[in-house]
């Protein structure tokens, strides 16, 4: 059974991107809605989805195989909707991490790239419990959009990891937390750090949409 996608369409898209939410909030969260809308406005057909436990109203995430199967179903649905468009996958926190598992498995066909909005490199306060062993196996380009004060892994920690990865790029959100929020006192002028991060992600996807 296909995973229901919430689609943010755009005219003449240059690619498609499927995004999954973090563990604590579904695709209807303000963060996910903004991602979908902003990327669609920037020329990419975007779609989001919820994992089965979210749809069922449960708070405890499904086991990893269930999460991965949901991702494979979402990818298949996206290909049916968008045909030959270059396809990117990713998401916020756990959603992006499970996307990386699927990409590392190399059984979902050609992907244009994987984009992470706050990759959960490790649990807060437990930097030795890393979730990166599979990342070097990913052949597709990867973009890490990471806050400099993310308790799940700072931008500095991601930067240290990059040399071990095949094709990875970092966009640092200076002062950003795990949700890429920046304290007002740390903002440079009136710039919106999240909007700048989304713009950077769209530019990166443009560079790899082929």
PDB file of C-alpha atoms in Angstrom:
ATOM      1  CA  UNK A   1       0.000   0.000   0.000  1.00  0.00           C
ATOM      2  CA  UNK A   2       1.384   3.368  -1.047  1.00  0.00           C
ATOM      3  CA  UNK A   3       2.314   5.967   1.535  1.00  0.00           C
ATOM      4  CA  UNK A   4       0.027   9.020   1.162  1.00  0.00           C
ATOM      5  CA  UNK A   5       2.089  11.985   0.019  1.00  0.00           C
ATOM      6  CA  UNK A   6       1.202  15.602   0.651  1.00  0.00           C
ATOM      7  CA  UNK A   7       2.353  17.335  -2.523  1.00  0.00           C
ATOM      8  CA  UNK A   8       3.431  20.955  -2.909  1.00  0.00           C
ATOM      9  CA  UNK A   9       3.298  21.351  -6.701  1.00  0.00           C
ATOM     10  CA  UNK A  10       5.001  23.941  -8.827  1.00  0.00           C
ATOM     11  CA  UNK A  11       4.903  24.875 -12.504  1.00  0.00           C
ATOM     12  CA  UNK A  12       7.691  23.418 -14.662  1.00  0.00           C
ATOM     13  CA  UNK A  13       9.632  21.801 -11.786  1.00  0.00           C
ATOM     14  CA  UNK A  14      13.359  21.223 -12.201  1.00  0.00           C
ATOM     15  CA  UNK A  15      13.224  18.204  -9.884  1.00  0.00           C
ATOM     16  CA  UNK A  16      11.247  16.511  -7.164  1.00  0.00           C
ATOM     17  CA  UNK A  17      12.048  16.228  -3.467  1.00  0.00           C
ATOM     18  CA  UNK A  18      10.436  13.985  -0.850  1.00  0.00           C
ATOM     19  CA  UNK A  19      10.902  14.961   2.791  1.00  0.00           C
ATOM     20  CA  UNK A  20      10.079  13.049   5.970  1.00  0.00           C
ATOM     21  CA  UNK A  21       9.594  14.653   9.401  1.00  0.00           C
ATOM     22  CA  UNK A  22      11.488  14.188  12.617  1.00  0.00           C
ATOM     23  CA  UNK A  23      10.355  11.741  15.284  1.00  0.00           C
ATOM     24  CA  UNK A  24       8.390  14.184  17.406  1.00  0.00           C
ATOM     25  CA  UNK A  25       6.290  16.100  14.888  1.00  0.00           C
ATOM     26  CA  UNK A  26       4.575  15.046  11.680  1.00  0.00           C
ATOM     27  CA  UNK A  27       4.425  16.507   8.217  1.00  0.00           C
ATOM     28  CA  UNK A  28       1.869  19.073   9.379  1.00  0.00           C
ATOM     29  CA  UNK A  29       4.398  20.847  11.603  1.00  0.00           C
ATOM     30  CA  UNK A  30       5.207  24.443  10.745  1.00  0.00           C
ATOM     31  CA  UNK A  31       8.787  23.437   9.898  1.00  0.00           C
ATOM     32  CA  UNK A  32       7.767  20.743   7.385  1.00  0.00           C
ATOM     33  CA  UNK A  33       5.055  22.852   5.785  1.00  0.00           C
ATOM     34  CA  UNK A  34       7.522  25.675   5.323  1.00  0.00           C
ATOM     35  CA  UNK A  35      10.058  23.347   3.737  1.00  0.00           C
ATOM     36  CA  UNK A  36       7.506  22.021   1.271  1.00  0.00           C
ATOM     37  CA  UNK A  37       6.097  25.415   0.338  1.00  0.00           C
ATOM     38  CA  UNK A  38       9.451  27.173   0.056  1.00  0.00           C
ATOM     39  CA  UNK A  39      11.064  24.490  -2.084  1.00  0.00           C
ATOM     40  CA  UNK A  40       8.017  24.430  -4.375  1.00  0.00           C
ATOM     41  CA  UNK A  41       8.267  28.210  -4.729  1.00  0.00           C
ATOM     42  CA  UNK A  42      11.904  27.731  -5.711  1.00  0.00           C
ATOM     43  CA  UNK A  43      11.132  25.378  -8.590  1.00  0.00           C
ATOM     44  CA  UNK A  44      11.006  21.907  -7.049  1.00  0.00           C
ATOM     45  CA  UNK A  45       7.926  19.718  -6.774  1.00  0.00           C
ATOM     46  CA  UNK A  46       7.948  18.812  -3.086  1.00  0.00           C
ATOM     47  CA  UNK A  47       6.163  16.139  -1.087  1.00  0.00           C
ATOM     48  CA  UNK A  48       6.053  15.108   2.566  1.00  0.00           C
ATOM     49  CA  UNK A  49       4.661  12.082   4.361  1.00  0.00           C
ATOM     50  CA  UNK A  50       4.073  10.668   7.832  1.00  0.00           C
ATOM     51  CA  UNK A  51       5.372   7.365   9.166  1.00  0.00           C
ATOM     52  CA  UNK A  52       2.790   4.724  10.188  1.00  0.00           C
ATOM     53  CA  UNK A  53       3.053   5.437  13.934  1.00  0.00           C
ATOM     54  CA  UNK A  54       2.261   9.087  13.273  1.00  0.00           C
ATOM     55  CA  UNK A  55      -0.763   8.221  11.159  1.00  0.00           C
ATOM     56  CA  UNK A  56      -1.967   5.912  13.944  1.00  0.00           C
ATOM     57  CA  UNK A  57      -1.561   8.634  16.566  1.00  0.00           C
ATOM     58  CA  UNK A  58       1.188   6.829  18.483  1.00  0.00           C
ATOM     59  CA  UNK A  59       4.169   8.600  20.017  1.00  0.00           C
ATOM     60  CA  UNK A  60       6.780   5.836  19.874  1.00  0.00           C
ATOM     61  CA  UNK A  61       8.454   5.496  16.456  1.00  0.00           C
ATOM     62  CA  UNK A  62       8.056   2.328  14.444  1.00  0.00           C
ATOM     63  CA  UNK A  63      10.992  -0.057  14.244  1.00  0.00           C
ATOM     64  CA  UNK A  64      13.635   0.827  11.693  1.00  0.00           C
ATOM     65  CA  UNK A  65      12.549  -1.742   9.041  1.00  0.00           C
ATOM     66  CA  UNK A  66       9.027  -0.264   9.090  1.00  0.00           C
ATOM     67  CA  UNK A  67      10.381   3.276   8.755  1.00  0.00           C
ATOM     68  CA  UNK A  68      12.606   2.225   5.868  1.00  0.00           C
ATOM     69  CA  UNK A  69       9.766   0.457   4.075  1.00  0.00           C
ATOM     70  CA  UNK A  70       7.662   3.610   4.385  1.00  0.00           C
ATOM     71  CA  UNK A  71      10.464   5.514   2.715  1.00  0.00           C
ATOM     72  CA  UNK A  72      10.680   3.014  -0.136  1.00  0.00           C
ATOM     73  CA  UNK A  73       6.921   3.283  -0.661  1.00  0.00           C
ATOM     74  CA  UNK A  74       7.136   7.088  -0.655  1.00  0.00           C
ATOM     75  CA  UNK A  75       9.912   7.008  -3.250  1.00  0.00           C
ATOM     76  CA  UNK A  76       7.890   4.681  -5.476  1.00  0.00           C
ATOM     77  CA  UNK A  77       4.879   6.997  -5.164  1.00  0.00           C
ATOM     78  CA  UNK A  78       7.004  10.023  -6.011  1.00  0.00           C
ATOM     79  CA  UNK A  79       8.352   8.347  -9.129  1.00  0.00           C
ATOM     80  CA  UNK A  80       4.803   7.547 -10.242  1.00  0.00           C
ATOM     81  CA  UNK A  81       3.778  11.181  -9.766  1.00  0.00           C
ATOM     82  CA  UNK A  82       6.836  12.874 -11.208  1.00  0.00           C
ATOM     83  CA  UNK A  83       8.118  10.452 -13.814  1.00  0.00           C
ATOM     84  CA  UNK A  84      11.650  11.193 -15.010  1.00  0.00           C
ATOM     85  CA  UNK A  85      12.285  14.261 -12.844  1.00  0.00           C
ATOM     86  CA  UNK A  86      15.530  14.099 -10.831  1.00  0.00           C
ATOM     87  CA  UNK A  87      14.507  12.859  -7.384  1.00  0.00           C
ATOM     88  CA  UNK A  88      15.957  14.043  -4.078  1.00  0.00           C
ATOM     89  CA  UNK A  89      15.083  12.574  -0.682  1.00  0.00           C
ATOM     90  CA  UNK A  90      15.733  13.686   2.879  1.00  0.00           C
ATOM     91  CA  UNK A  91      14.052  15.448   5.732  1.00  0.00           C
ATOM     92  CA  UNK A  92      14.282  16.669   9.272  1.00  0.00           C
ATOM     93  CA  UNK A  93      16.237  14.737  11.913  1.00  0.00           C
ATOM     94  CA  UNK A  94      14.989  11.115  12.005  1.00  0.00           C
ATOM     95  CA  UNK A  95      13.230  11.494   8.669  1.00  0.00           C
ATOM     96  CA  UNK A  96      16.527  12.381   7.004  1.00  0.00           C
ATOM     97  CA  UNK A  97      18.444   9.700   8.877  1.00  0.00           C
ATOM     98  CA  UNK A  98      16.090   6.962   7.685  1.00  0.00           C
ATOM     99  CA  UNK A  99      16.330   8.390   4.161  1.00  0.00           C
ATOM    100  CA  UNK A 100      20.091   7.941   4.417  1.00  0.00           C
ATOM    101  CA  UNK A 101      19.613   4.296   5.444  1.00  0.00           C
ATOM    102  CA  UNK A 102      17.534   3.728   2.334  1.00  0.00           C
ATOM    103  CA  UNK A 103      20.039   5.503   0.092  1.00  0.00           C
ATOM    104  CA  UNK A 104      22.864   3.419   1.556  1.00  0.00           C
ATOM    105  CA  UNK A 105      20.862   0.272   0.775  1.00  0.00           C
ATOM    106  CA  UNK A 106      21.082   1.036  -2.962  1.00  0.00           C
ATOM    107  CA  UNK A 107      17.757  -0.613  -3.799  1.00  0.00           C
ATOM    108  CA  UNK A 108      15.525   2.334  -4.683  1.00  0.00           C
ATOM    109  CA  UNK A 109      16.932   3.241  -8.085  1.00  0.00           C
ATOM    110  CA  UNK A 110      18.746   6.406  -9.069  1.00  0.00           C
ATOM    111  CA  UNK A 111      18.576   9.334  -6.686  1.00  0.00           C
ATOM    112  CA  UNK A 112      19.798  12.838  -7.450  1.00  0.00           C
ATOM    113  CA  UNK A 113      20.853  13.422  -3.857  1.00  0.00           C
ATOM    114  CA  UNK A 114      20.011  13.346  -0.164  1.00  0.00           C
ATOM    115  CA  UNK A 115      19.430  16.491   1.916  1.00  0.00           C
ATOM    116  CA  UNK A 116      19.403  16.606   5.717  1.00  0.00           C
ATOM    117  CA  UNK A 117      17.850  19.400   7.762  1.00  0.00           C
ATOM    118  CA  UNK A 118      19.459  18.759  11.140  1.00  0.00           C
ATOM    119  CA  UNK A 119      21.103  15.339  10.850  1.00  0.00           C
ATOM    120  CA  UNK A 120      20.913  13.459  14.210  1.00  0.00           C
ATOM    121  CA  UNK A 121      24.538  12.414  14.343  1.00  0.00           C
ATOM    122  CA  UNK A 122      24.200  11.269  17.962  1.00  0.00           C
ATOM    123  CA  UNK A 123      21.755  11.586  20.882  1.00  0.00           C
ATOM    124  CA  UNK A 124      22.136  14.791  22.902  1.00  0.00           C
ATOM    125  CA  UNK A 125      24.937  14.495  25.413  1.00  0.00           C
ATOM    126  CA  UNK A 126      26.124  11.166  23.962  1.00  0.00           C
ATOM    127  CA  UNK A 127      28.649  12.043  21.229  1.00  0.00           C
ATOM    128  CA  UNK A 128      30.092   8.513  21.231  1.00  0.00           C
ATOM    129  CA  UNK A 129      26.782   6.970  20.124  1.00  0.00           C
ATOM    130  CA  UNK A 130      27.195   7.991  16.511  1.00  0.00           C
ATOM    131  CA  UNK A 131      24.805   7.264  13.671  1.00  0.00           C
ATOM    132  CA  UNK A 132      27.214   7.621  10.778  1.00  0.00           C
ATOM    133  CA  UNK A 133      28.629   4.148  10.015  1.00  0.00           C
ATOM    134  CA  UNK A 134      26.470   3.790   6.887  1.00  0.00           C
ATOM    135  CA  UNK A 135      27.027   7.266   5.461  1.00  0.00           C
ATOM    136  CA  UNK A 136      30.269   6.472   3.566  1.00  0.00           C
ATOM    137  CA  UNK A 137      28.298   3.874   1.575  1.00  0.00           C
ATOM    138  CA  UNK A 138      26.053   6.537   0.037  1.00  0.00           C
ATOM    139  CA  UNK A 139      27.182   7.307  -3.503  1.00  0.00           C
ATOM    140  CA  UNK A 140      24.740  10.138  -4.156  1.00  0.00           C
ATOM    141  CA  UNK A 141      25.553  13.763  -3.285  1.00  0.00           C
ATOM    142  CA  UNK A 142      24.578  14.726   0.250  1.00  0.00           C
ATOM    143  CA  UNK A 143      23.837  18.115   1.784  1.00  0.00           C
ATOM    144  CA  UNK A 144      23.895  18.611   5.548  1.00  0.00           C
ATOM    145  CA  UNK A 145      22.042  21.731   6.688  1.00  0.00           C
ATOM    146  CA  UNK A 146      23.230  21.854  10.280  1.00  0.00           C
ATOM    147  CA  UNK A 147      23.077  24.350  13.133  1.00  0.00           C
ATOM    148  CA  UNK A 148      26.258  25.322  14.931  1.00  0.00           C
ATOM    149  CA  UNK A 149      24.649  24.623  18.316  1.00  0.00           C
ATOM    150  CA  UNK A 150      22.685  21.486  17.392  1.00  0.00           C
ATOM    151  CA  UNK A 151      22.792  19.169  20.421  1.00  0.00           C
ATOM    152  CA  UNK A 152      22.330  16.160  18.111  1.00  0.00           C
ATOM    153  CA  UNK A 153      25.556  17.043  16.311  1.00  0.00           C
ATOM    154  CA  UNK A 154      27.001  20.468  15.641  1.00  0.00           C
ATOM    155  CA  UNK A 155      27.983  21.784  12.254  1.00  0.00           C
ATOM    156  CA  UNK A 156      31.594  21.436  13.419  1.00  0.00           C
ATOM    157  CA  UNK A 157      31.054  17.723  14.091  1.00  0.00           C
ATOM    158  CA  UNK A 158      29.528  17.281  10.636  1.00  0.00           C
ATOM    159  CA  UNK A 159      32.450  19.161   9.071  1.00  0.00           C
ATOM    160  CA  UNK A 160      34.918  16.793  10.725  1.00  0.00           C
ATOM    161  CA  UNK A 161      33.049  13.852   9.189  1.00  0.00           C
ATOM    162  CA  UNK A 162      32.961  15.144   5.604  1.00  0.00           C
ATOM    163  CA  UNK A 163      36.359  13.815   4.450  1.00  0.00           C
ATOM    164  CA  UNK A 164      35.115  10.254   5.052  1.00  0.00           C
ATOM    165  CA  UNK A 165      32.096  10.723   2.814  1.00  0.00           C
ATOM    166  CA  UNK A 166      32.042  10.409  -0.944  1.00  0.00           C
ATOM    167  CA  UNK A 167      30.160  13.535  -2.072  1.00  0.00           C
ATOM    168  CA  UNK A 168      29.030  15.619   0.882  1.00  0.00           C
ATOM    169  CA  UNK A 169      28.512  19.355   1.448  1.00  0.00           C
ATOM    170  CA  UNK A 170      27.740  21.313   4.609  1.00  0.00           C
ATOM    171  CA  UNK A 171      25.606  24.439   4.935  1.00  0.00           C
ATOM    172  CA  UNK A 172      26.103  25.766   8.449  1.00  0.00           C
ATOM    173  CA  UNK A 173      23.328  27.708  10.125  1.00  0.00           C
ATOM    174  CA  UNK A 174      25.354  29.864  12.488  1.00  0.00           C
ATOM    175  CA  UNK A 175      23.710  29.846  15.901  1.00  0.00           C
ATOM    176  CA  UNK A 176      21.110  27.313  14.767  1.00  0.00           C
ATOM    177  CA  UNK A 177      19.749  24.574  17.024  1.00  0.00           C
ATOM    178  CA  UNK A 178      18.390  21.159  15.974  1.00  0.00           C
ATOM    179  CA  UNK A 179      15.395  22.860  14.340  1.00  0.00           C
ATOM    180  CA  UNK A 180      17.708  25.471  12.771  1.00  0.00           C
ATOM    181  CA  UNK A 181      16.304  28.164  15.046  1.00  0.00           C
ATOM    182  CA  UNK A 182      18.645  31.052  15.801  1.00  0.00           C
ATOM    183  CA  UNK A 183      18.237  33.252  18.866  1.00  0.00           C
ATOM    184  CA  UNK A 184      17.264  36.807  17.949  1.00  0.00           C
ATOM    185  CA  UNK A 185      20.427  38.196  19.536  1.00  0.00           C
ATOM    186  CA  UNK A 186      22.568  35.963  17.313  1.00  0.00           C
ATOM    187  CA  UNK A 187      20.980  36.901  13.999  1.00  0.00           C
ATOM    188  CA  UNK A 188      22.933  38.969  11.511  1.00  0.00           C
ATOM    189  CA  UNK A 189      20.671  41.874  10.659  1.00  0.00           C
ATOM    190  CA  UNK A 190      17.120  40.946   9.652  1.00  0.00           C
ATOM    191  CA  UNK A 191      17.999  37.821   7.641  1.00  0.00           C
ATOM    192  CA  UNK A 192      15.833  34.743   8.178  1.00  0.00           C
ATOM    193  CA  UNK A 193      18.297  31.879   8.820  1.00  0.00           C
ATOM    194  CA  UNK A 194      15.806  29.149   7.910  1.00  0.00           C
ATOM    195  CA  UNK A 195      14.839  30.832   4.641  1.00  0.00           C
ATOM    196  CA  UNK A 196      18.530  31.244   3.816  1.00  0.00           C
ATOM    197  CA  UNK A 197      19.055  27.546   4.550  1.00  0.00           C
ATOM    198  CA  UNK A 198      16.168  26.542   2.284  1.00  0.00           C
ATOM    199  CA  UNK A 199      17.541  28.788  -0.458  1.00  0.00           C
ATOM    200  CA  UNK A 200      20.939  27.101  -0.069  1.00  0.00           C
ATOM    201  CA  UNK A 201      19.306  23.682  -0.324  1.00  0.00           C
ATOM    202  CA  UNK A 202      17.446  24.702  -3.481  1.00  0.00           C
ATOM    203  CA  UNK A 203      20.662  26.003  -5.049  1.00  0.00           C
ATOM    204  CA  UNK A 204      22.425  22.758  -4.153  1.00  0.00           C
ATOM    205  CA  UNK A 205      19.605  20.712  -5.703  1.00  0.00           C
ATOM    206  CA  UNK A 206      19.784  22.862  -8.841  1.00  0.00           C
ATOM    207  CA  UNK A 207      23.471  21.996  -9.110  1.00  0.00           C
ATOM    208  CA  UNK A 208      22.719  18.258  -8.899  1.00  0.00           C
ATOM    209  CA  UNK A 209      19.406  18.028 -10.802  1.00  0.00           C
ATOM    210  CA  UNK A 210      20.606  16.073 -13.799  1.00  0.00           C
TER     211      UNK A 210
END
